[in-house]
Short mmCIF file of C-alpha atoms in Angstrom, two decimals:
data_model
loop_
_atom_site.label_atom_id
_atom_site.label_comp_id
_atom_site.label_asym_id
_atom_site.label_seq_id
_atom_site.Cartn_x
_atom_site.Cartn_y
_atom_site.Cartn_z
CA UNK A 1 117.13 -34.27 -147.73
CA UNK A 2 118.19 -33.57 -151.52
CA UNK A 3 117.35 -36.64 -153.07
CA UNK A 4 114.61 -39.13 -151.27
CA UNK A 5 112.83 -37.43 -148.65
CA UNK A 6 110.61 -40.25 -148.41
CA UNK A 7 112.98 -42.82 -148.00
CA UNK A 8 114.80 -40.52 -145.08
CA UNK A 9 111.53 -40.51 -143.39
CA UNK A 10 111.23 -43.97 -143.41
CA UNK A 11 114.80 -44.50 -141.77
CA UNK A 12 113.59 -41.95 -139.43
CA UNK A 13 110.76 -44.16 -138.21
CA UNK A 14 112.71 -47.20 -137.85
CA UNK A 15 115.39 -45.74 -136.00
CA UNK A 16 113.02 -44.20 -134.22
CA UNK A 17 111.15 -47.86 -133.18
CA UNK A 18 114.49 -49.15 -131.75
CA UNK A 19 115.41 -46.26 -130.09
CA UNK A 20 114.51 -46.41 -125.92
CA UNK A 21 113.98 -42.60 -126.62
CA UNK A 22 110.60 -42.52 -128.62
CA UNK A 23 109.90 -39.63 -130.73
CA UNK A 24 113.57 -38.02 -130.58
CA UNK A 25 114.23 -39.37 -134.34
CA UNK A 26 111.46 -38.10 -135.85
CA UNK A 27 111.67 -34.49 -133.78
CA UNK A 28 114.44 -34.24 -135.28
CA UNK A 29 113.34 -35.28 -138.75
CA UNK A 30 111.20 -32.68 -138.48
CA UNK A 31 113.41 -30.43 -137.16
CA UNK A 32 116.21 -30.94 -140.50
CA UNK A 33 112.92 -30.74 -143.08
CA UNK A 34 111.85 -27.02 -141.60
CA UNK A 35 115.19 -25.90 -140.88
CA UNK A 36 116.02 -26.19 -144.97
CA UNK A 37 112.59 -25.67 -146.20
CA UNK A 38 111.05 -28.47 -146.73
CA UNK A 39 107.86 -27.97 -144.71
CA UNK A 40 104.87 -30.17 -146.59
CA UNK A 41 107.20 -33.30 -145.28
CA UNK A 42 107.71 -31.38 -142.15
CA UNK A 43 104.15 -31.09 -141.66
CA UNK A 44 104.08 -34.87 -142.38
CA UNK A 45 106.85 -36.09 -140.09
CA UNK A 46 105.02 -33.87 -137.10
CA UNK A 47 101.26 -35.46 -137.67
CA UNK A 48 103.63 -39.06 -137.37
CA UNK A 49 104.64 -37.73 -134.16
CA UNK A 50 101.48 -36.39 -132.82
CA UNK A 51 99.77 -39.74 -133.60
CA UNK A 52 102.21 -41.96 -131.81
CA UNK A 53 104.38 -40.27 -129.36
CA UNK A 54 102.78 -38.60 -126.19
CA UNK A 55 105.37 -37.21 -124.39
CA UNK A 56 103.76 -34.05 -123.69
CA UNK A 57 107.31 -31.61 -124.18
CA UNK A 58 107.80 -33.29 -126.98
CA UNK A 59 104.54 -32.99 -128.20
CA UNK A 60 104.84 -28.85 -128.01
CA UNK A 61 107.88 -28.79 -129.35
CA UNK A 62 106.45 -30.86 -133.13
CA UNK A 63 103.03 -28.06 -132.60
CA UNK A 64 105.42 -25.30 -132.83
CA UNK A 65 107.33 -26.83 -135.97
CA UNK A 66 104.53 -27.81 -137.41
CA UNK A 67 102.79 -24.12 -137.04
CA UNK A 68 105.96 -22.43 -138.14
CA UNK A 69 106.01 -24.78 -141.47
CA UNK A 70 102.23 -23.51 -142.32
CA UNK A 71 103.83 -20.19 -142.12
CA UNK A 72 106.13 -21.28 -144.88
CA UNK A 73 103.60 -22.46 -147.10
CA UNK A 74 101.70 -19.46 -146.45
CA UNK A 75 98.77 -20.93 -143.99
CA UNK A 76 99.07 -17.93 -141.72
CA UNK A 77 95.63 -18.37 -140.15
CA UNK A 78 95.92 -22.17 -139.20
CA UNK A 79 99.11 -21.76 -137.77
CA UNK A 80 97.97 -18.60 -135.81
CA UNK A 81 95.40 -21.41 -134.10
CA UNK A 82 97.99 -24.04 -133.57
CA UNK A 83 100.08 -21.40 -131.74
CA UNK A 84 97.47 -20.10 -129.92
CA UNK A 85 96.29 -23.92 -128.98
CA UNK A 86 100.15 -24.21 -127.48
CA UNK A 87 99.75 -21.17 -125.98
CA UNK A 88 97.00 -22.14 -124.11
CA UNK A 89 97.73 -26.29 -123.33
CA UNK A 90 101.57 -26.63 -122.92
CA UNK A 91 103.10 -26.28 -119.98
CA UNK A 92 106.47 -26.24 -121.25
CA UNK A 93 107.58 -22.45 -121.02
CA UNK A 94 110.14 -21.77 -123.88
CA UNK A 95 107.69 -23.46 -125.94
CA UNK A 96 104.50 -20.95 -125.05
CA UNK A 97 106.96 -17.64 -125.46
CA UNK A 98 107.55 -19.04 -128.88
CA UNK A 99 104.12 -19.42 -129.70
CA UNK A 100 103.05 -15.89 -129.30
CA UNK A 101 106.10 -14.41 -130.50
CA UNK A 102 105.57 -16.36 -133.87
CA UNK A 103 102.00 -15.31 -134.06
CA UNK A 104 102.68 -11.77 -133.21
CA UNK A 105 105.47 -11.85 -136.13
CA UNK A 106 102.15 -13.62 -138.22
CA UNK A 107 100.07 -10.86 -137.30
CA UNK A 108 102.41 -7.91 -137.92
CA UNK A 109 104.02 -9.29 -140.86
CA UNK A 110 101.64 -11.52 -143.05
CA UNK A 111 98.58 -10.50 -142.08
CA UNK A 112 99.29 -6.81 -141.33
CA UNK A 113 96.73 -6.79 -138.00
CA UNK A 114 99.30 -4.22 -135.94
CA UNK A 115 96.98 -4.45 -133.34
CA UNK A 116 96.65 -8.30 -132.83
CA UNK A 117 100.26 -8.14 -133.26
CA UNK A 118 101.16 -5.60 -130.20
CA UNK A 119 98.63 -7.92 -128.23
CA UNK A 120 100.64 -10.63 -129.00
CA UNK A 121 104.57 -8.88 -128.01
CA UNK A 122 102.68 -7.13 -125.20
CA UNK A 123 102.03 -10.28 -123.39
CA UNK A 124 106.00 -10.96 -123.63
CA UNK A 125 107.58 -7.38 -123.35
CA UNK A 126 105.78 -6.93 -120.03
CA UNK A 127 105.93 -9.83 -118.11
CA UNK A 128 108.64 -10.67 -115.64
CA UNK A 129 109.73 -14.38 -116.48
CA UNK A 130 110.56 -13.67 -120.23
CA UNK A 131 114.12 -11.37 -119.77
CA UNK A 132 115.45 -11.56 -123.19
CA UNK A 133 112.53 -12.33 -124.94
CA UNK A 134 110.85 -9.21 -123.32
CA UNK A 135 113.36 -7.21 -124.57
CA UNK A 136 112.80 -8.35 -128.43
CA UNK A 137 108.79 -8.51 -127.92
CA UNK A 138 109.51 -4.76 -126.51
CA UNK A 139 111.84 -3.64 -129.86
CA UNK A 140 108.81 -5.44 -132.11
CA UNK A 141 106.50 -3.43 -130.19
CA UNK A 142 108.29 -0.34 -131.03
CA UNK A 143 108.79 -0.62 -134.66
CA UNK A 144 105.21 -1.38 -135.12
CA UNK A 145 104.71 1.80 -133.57
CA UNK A 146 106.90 3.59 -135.74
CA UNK A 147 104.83 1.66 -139.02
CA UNK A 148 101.94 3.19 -137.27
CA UNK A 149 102.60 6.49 -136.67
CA UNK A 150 102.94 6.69 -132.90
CA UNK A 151 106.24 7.30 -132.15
CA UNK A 152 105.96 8.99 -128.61
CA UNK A 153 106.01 4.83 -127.46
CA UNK A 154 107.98 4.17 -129.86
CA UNK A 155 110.71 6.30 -128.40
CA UNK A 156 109.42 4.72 -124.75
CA UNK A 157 110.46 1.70 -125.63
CA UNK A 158 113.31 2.56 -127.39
CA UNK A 159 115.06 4.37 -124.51
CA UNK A 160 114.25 1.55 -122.31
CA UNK A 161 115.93 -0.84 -124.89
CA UNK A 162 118.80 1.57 -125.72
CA UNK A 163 120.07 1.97 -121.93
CA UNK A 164 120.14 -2.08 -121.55
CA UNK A 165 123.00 -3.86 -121.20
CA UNK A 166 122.33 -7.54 -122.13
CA UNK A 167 122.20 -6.91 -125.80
CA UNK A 168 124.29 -5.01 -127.59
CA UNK A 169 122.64 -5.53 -131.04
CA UNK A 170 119.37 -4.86 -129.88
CA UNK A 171 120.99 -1.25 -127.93
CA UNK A 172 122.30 -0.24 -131.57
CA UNK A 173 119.21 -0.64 -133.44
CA UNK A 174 117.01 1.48 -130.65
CA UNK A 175 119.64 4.18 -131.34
CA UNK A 176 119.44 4.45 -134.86
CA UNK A 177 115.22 3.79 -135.11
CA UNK A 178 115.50 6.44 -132.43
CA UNK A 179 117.40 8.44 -135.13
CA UNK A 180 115.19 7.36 -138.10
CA UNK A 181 111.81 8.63 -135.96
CA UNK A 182 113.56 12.16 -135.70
CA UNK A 183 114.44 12.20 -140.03
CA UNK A 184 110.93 10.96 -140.22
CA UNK A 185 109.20 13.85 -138.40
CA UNK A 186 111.99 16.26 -140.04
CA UNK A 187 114.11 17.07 -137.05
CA UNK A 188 117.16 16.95 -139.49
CA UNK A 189 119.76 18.15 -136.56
CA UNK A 190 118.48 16.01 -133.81
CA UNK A 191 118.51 12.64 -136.56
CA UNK A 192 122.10 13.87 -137.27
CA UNK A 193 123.02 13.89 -133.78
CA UNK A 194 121.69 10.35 -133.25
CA UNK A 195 123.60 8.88 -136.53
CA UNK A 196 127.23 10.25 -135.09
CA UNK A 197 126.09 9.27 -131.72
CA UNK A 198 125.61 5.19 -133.43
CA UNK A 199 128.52 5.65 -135.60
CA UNK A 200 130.61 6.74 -132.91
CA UNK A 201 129.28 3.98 -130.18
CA UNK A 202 128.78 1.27 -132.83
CA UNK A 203 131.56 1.91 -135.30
CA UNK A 204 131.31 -1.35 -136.68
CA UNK A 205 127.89 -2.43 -136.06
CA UNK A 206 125.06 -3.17 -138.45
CA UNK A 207 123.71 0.26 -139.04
CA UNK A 208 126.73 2.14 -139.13
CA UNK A 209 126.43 2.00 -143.02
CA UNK A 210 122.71 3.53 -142.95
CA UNK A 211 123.77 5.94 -140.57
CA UNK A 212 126.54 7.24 -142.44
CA UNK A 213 124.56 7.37 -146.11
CA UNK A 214 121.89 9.46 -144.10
CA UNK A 215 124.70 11.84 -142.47
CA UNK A 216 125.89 12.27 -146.25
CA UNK A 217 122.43 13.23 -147.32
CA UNK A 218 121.52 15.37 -144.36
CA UNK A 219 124.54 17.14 -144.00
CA UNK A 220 124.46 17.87 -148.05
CA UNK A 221 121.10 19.23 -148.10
CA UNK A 222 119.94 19.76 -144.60
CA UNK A 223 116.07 21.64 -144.51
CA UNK A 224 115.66 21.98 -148.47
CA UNK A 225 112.98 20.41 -150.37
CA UNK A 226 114.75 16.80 -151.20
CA UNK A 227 115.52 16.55 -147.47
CA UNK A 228 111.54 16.08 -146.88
CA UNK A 229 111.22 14.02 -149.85
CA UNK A 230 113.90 11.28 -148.65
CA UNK A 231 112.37 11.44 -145.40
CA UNK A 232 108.64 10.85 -146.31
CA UNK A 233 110.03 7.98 -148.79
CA UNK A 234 112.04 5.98 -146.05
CA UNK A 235 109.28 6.53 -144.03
CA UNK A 236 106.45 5.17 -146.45
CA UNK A 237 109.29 2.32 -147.36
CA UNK A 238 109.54 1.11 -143.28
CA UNK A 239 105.65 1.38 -143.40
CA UNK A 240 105.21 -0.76 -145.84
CA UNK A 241 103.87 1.68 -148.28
CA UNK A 242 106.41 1.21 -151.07
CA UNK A 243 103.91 2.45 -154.15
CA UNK A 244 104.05 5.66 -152.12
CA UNK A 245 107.79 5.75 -151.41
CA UNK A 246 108.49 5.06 -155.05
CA UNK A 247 106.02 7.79 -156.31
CA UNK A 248 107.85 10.08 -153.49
CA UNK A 249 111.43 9.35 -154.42
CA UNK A 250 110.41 9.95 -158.26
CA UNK A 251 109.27 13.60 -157.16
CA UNK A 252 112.76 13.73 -155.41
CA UNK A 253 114.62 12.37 -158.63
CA UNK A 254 113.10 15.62 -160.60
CA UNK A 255 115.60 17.78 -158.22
CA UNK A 256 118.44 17.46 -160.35
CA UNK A 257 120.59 20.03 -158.45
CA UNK A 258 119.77 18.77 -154.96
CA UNK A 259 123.40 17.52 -153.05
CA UNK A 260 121.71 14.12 -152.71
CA UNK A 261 120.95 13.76 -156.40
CA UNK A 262 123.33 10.56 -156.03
CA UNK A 263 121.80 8.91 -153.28
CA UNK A 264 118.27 9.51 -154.60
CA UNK A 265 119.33 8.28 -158.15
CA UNK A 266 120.66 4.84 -156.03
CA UNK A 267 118.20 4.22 -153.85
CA UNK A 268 115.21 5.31 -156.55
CA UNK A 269 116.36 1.76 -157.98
CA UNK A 270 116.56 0.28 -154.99
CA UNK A 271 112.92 1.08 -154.37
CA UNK A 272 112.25 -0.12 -157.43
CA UNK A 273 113.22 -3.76 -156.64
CA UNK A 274 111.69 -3.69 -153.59
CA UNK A 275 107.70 -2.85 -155.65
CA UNK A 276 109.23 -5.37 -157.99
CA UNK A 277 109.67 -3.28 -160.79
CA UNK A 278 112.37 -5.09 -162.40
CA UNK A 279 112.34 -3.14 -165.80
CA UNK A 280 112.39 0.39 -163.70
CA UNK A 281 115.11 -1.04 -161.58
CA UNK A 282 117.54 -1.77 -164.35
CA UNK A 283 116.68 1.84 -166.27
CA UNK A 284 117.24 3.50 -163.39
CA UNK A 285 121.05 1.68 -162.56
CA UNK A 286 121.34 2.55 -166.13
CA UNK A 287 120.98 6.17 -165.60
CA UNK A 288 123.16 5.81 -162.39
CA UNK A 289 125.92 4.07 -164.32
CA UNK A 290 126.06 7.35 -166.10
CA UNK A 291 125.65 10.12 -164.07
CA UNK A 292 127.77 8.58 -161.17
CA UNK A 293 130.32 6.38 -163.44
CA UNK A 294 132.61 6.68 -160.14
CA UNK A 295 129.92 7.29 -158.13
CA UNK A 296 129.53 6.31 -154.22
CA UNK A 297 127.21 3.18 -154.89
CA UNK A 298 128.38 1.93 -158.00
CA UNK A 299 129.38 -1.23 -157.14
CA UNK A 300 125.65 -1.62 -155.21
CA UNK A 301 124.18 -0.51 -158.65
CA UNK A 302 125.97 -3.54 -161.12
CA UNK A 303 125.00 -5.97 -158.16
CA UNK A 304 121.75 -4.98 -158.45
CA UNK A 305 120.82 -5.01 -162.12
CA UNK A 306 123.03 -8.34 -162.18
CA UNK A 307 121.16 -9.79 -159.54
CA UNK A 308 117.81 -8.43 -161.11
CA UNK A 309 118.65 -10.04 -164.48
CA UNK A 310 119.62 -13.48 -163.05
CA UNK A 311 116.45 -13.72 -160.51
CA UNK A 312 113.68 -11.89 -161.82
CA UNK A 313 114.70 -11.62 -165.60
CA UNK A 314 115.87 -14.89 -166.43
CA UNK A 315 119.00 -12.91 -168.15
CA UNK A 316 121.53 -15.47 -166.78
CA UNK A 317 123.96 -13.69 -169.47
CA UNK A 318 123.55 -10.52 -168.85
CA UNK A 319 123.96 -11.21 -165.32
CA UNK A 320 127.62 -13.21 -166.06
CA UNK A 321 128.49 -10.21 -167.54
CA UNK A 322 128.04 -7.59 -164.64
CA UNK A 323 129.30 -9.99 -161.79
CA UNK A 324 132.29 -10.69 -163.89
CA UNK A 325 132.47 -6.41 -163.86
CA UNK A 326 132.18 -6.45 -160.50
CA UNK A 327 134.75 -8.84 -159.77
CA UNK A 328 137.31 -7.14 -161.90
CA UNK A 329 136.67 -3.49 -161.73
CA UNK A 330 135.66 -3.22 -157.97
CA UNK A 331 138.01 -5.96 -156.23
CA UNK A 332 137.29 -4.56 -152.78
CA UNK A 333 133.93 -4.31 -152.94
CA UNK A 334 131.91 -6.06 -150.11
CA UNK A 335 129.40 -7.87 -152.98
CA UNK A 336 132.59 -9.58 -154.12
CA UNK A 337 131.62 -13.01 -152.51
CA UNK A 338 128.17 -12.56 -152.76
CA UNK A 339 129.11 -11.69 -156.57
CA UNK A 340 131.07 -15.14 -156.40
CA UNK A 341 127.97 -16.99 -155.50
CA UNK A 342 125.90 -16.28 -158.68
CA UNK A 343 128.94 -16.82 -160.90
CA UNK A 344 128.57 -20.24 -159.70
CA UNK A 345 125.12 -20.89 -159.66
CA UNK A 346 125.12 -19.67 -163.19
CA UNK A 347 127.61 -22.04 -164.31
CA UNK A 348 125.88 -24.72 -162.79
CA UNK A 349 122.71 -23.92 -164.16
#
């Protein structure tokens, strides 16, 4: 796939001719080139198919492909009408709850239509036949919710979600969103409540780290101003408002004396990256670095500007030198792989 795509597609096709089972070659040709990225000669290898192969399953299958390789070269609204073309034609069932859970994930997440999106998860999370993919149409359905504002169905779903069995993953992450809506709407002792109830259930699950940074926070400075300032930022952040949870968190760095001064100093950077303010980013490790020299996040802070300088700077130097930090001052850090993985690329580059 590295070297002569072409050529590989060309094997594909003969293999495919002397193969009794038509089409399965180049399915999955097409397959390999979306799976690592390569989705213009996806797109190619799936019109091949379409034009000469007319087994019908198969046929769905390629659609779907081909759709979700528009979506990686950013042609949201085509593939929204290929999906909703296999949506309507196949017959093939896996293939159809695929469709509109892609195009829900196109609506919600490229295109920002919330509502075309819930139209889309609604049509999974409610119907009988789909078990576990009603249950993640149902937890998309919530969290657009929560972007939105309306958290009383949020928490609907949520408790439906939470007391299911099938899926433990999806069980921890209603808890703690069920958490997150109570710091959101500043019911500081109920979102406490909900973070020891995940870190106690879920001790080594995915959120437990959140959970526990927001138990620091809350339980530091629990009802004064900062509290309400972290909690409208995180909240503008998982809306998708991140000008507005920068400008927020800014306000909150300005409250020097406030027992989350650390974790606003952090996560101010943090925010930073995320609006792709690389400059701010790096200033404000910088002034972490100081303040906190043994500070809680430290090792998340040299990552960062590292990672900042080698990918958005084009500082491959500067970035040696911090991963090389890393590596020797914080040995037990989890970034320590991850840290590993940039040494090499920069050597190789």
């Amino acid at each position: 796939l590295d070297n002569n795509l072409t050529a590989a597609f060309e094997n594909y096709k003969r293999a495919d001719k002397l193969s009794p089972l038509k089409g399965d070659f180049i399915y999955g040709f097409t397959g390999l080139c979306y799976d690592n990225g390569k989705y213009e000669m996806a797109i190619q290898a799936a019109d091949y198919y379409l034009a000469h192969i007319q087994n019908e399953k198969g046929r769905s299958r390629v659609n779907l492909l081909k759709a979700k390789s528009l979506v990686g070269l950013g042609f949201y609204l085509q593939a929204v009408e290929l999906l909703d073309n296999i949506e309507k034609t196949s017959s093939d069932a896996f293939c159809k709850v695929d469709a509109i859970l892609t195009a829900g994930e196109i609506y919600a997440v490229n295109l920002k239509d919330f509502e075309a999106a819930k139209d889309k998860f609604a049509r999974i999370a409610f119907g009988k036949r789909y078990n576990f993919f009603s249950m993640i149409a149902k937890m998309r359905l919530a969290e657009i919710n929560i972007k939105t504002g309306d958290f009383s169905n949020a928490i609907s779903l949520l408790d439906e979600l939470e007391n299911q069995e099938k899926d433990k993953d999806l069980a921890e992450k209603a808890v703690f969103l069920k958490a997150e809506i109570a710091f959101f709407t500043y019911d500081f002792k109920k979102a406490i409540k909900g973070y020891e109830r995940l870190a106690k259930l879920y001790s080594s699950g995915y959120y437990v780290n959140d959970c526990l940074d927001r138990l620091r926070v809350l339980k530091a400075v629990e009802n004064d101003t900062s509290a309400f300032l972290i909690a409208d930022a995180i909240r503008s952040r998982y809306s998708g408002n991140i000008n507005r949870a920068v400008a927020i968190l800014e306000k909150a760095a300005g409250i020097s004396y406030s027992g989350a001064y650390e974790y606003i100093l952090f996560n101010l950077a943090s925010f930073y990256k995320t609006a792709n303010m690389w400059e701010k980013a790096i200033r404000a490790c910088e002034k972490y670095n100081t303040v906190f020299p043994e500070g809680l996040y430290i090792d998340r802070s040299i990552y960062l500007m590292a990672e900042i300088y080698f990918q958005r700077l084009s500082q491959p130097e500067k970035a040696d030198t911090l991963f090389k930090k890393l590596l020797s001052d914080y040995p037990t850090s989890p970034l320590i792989e991850k840290a590993r993985l940039y040494l090499n690329k920069i050597k190789s580059s």
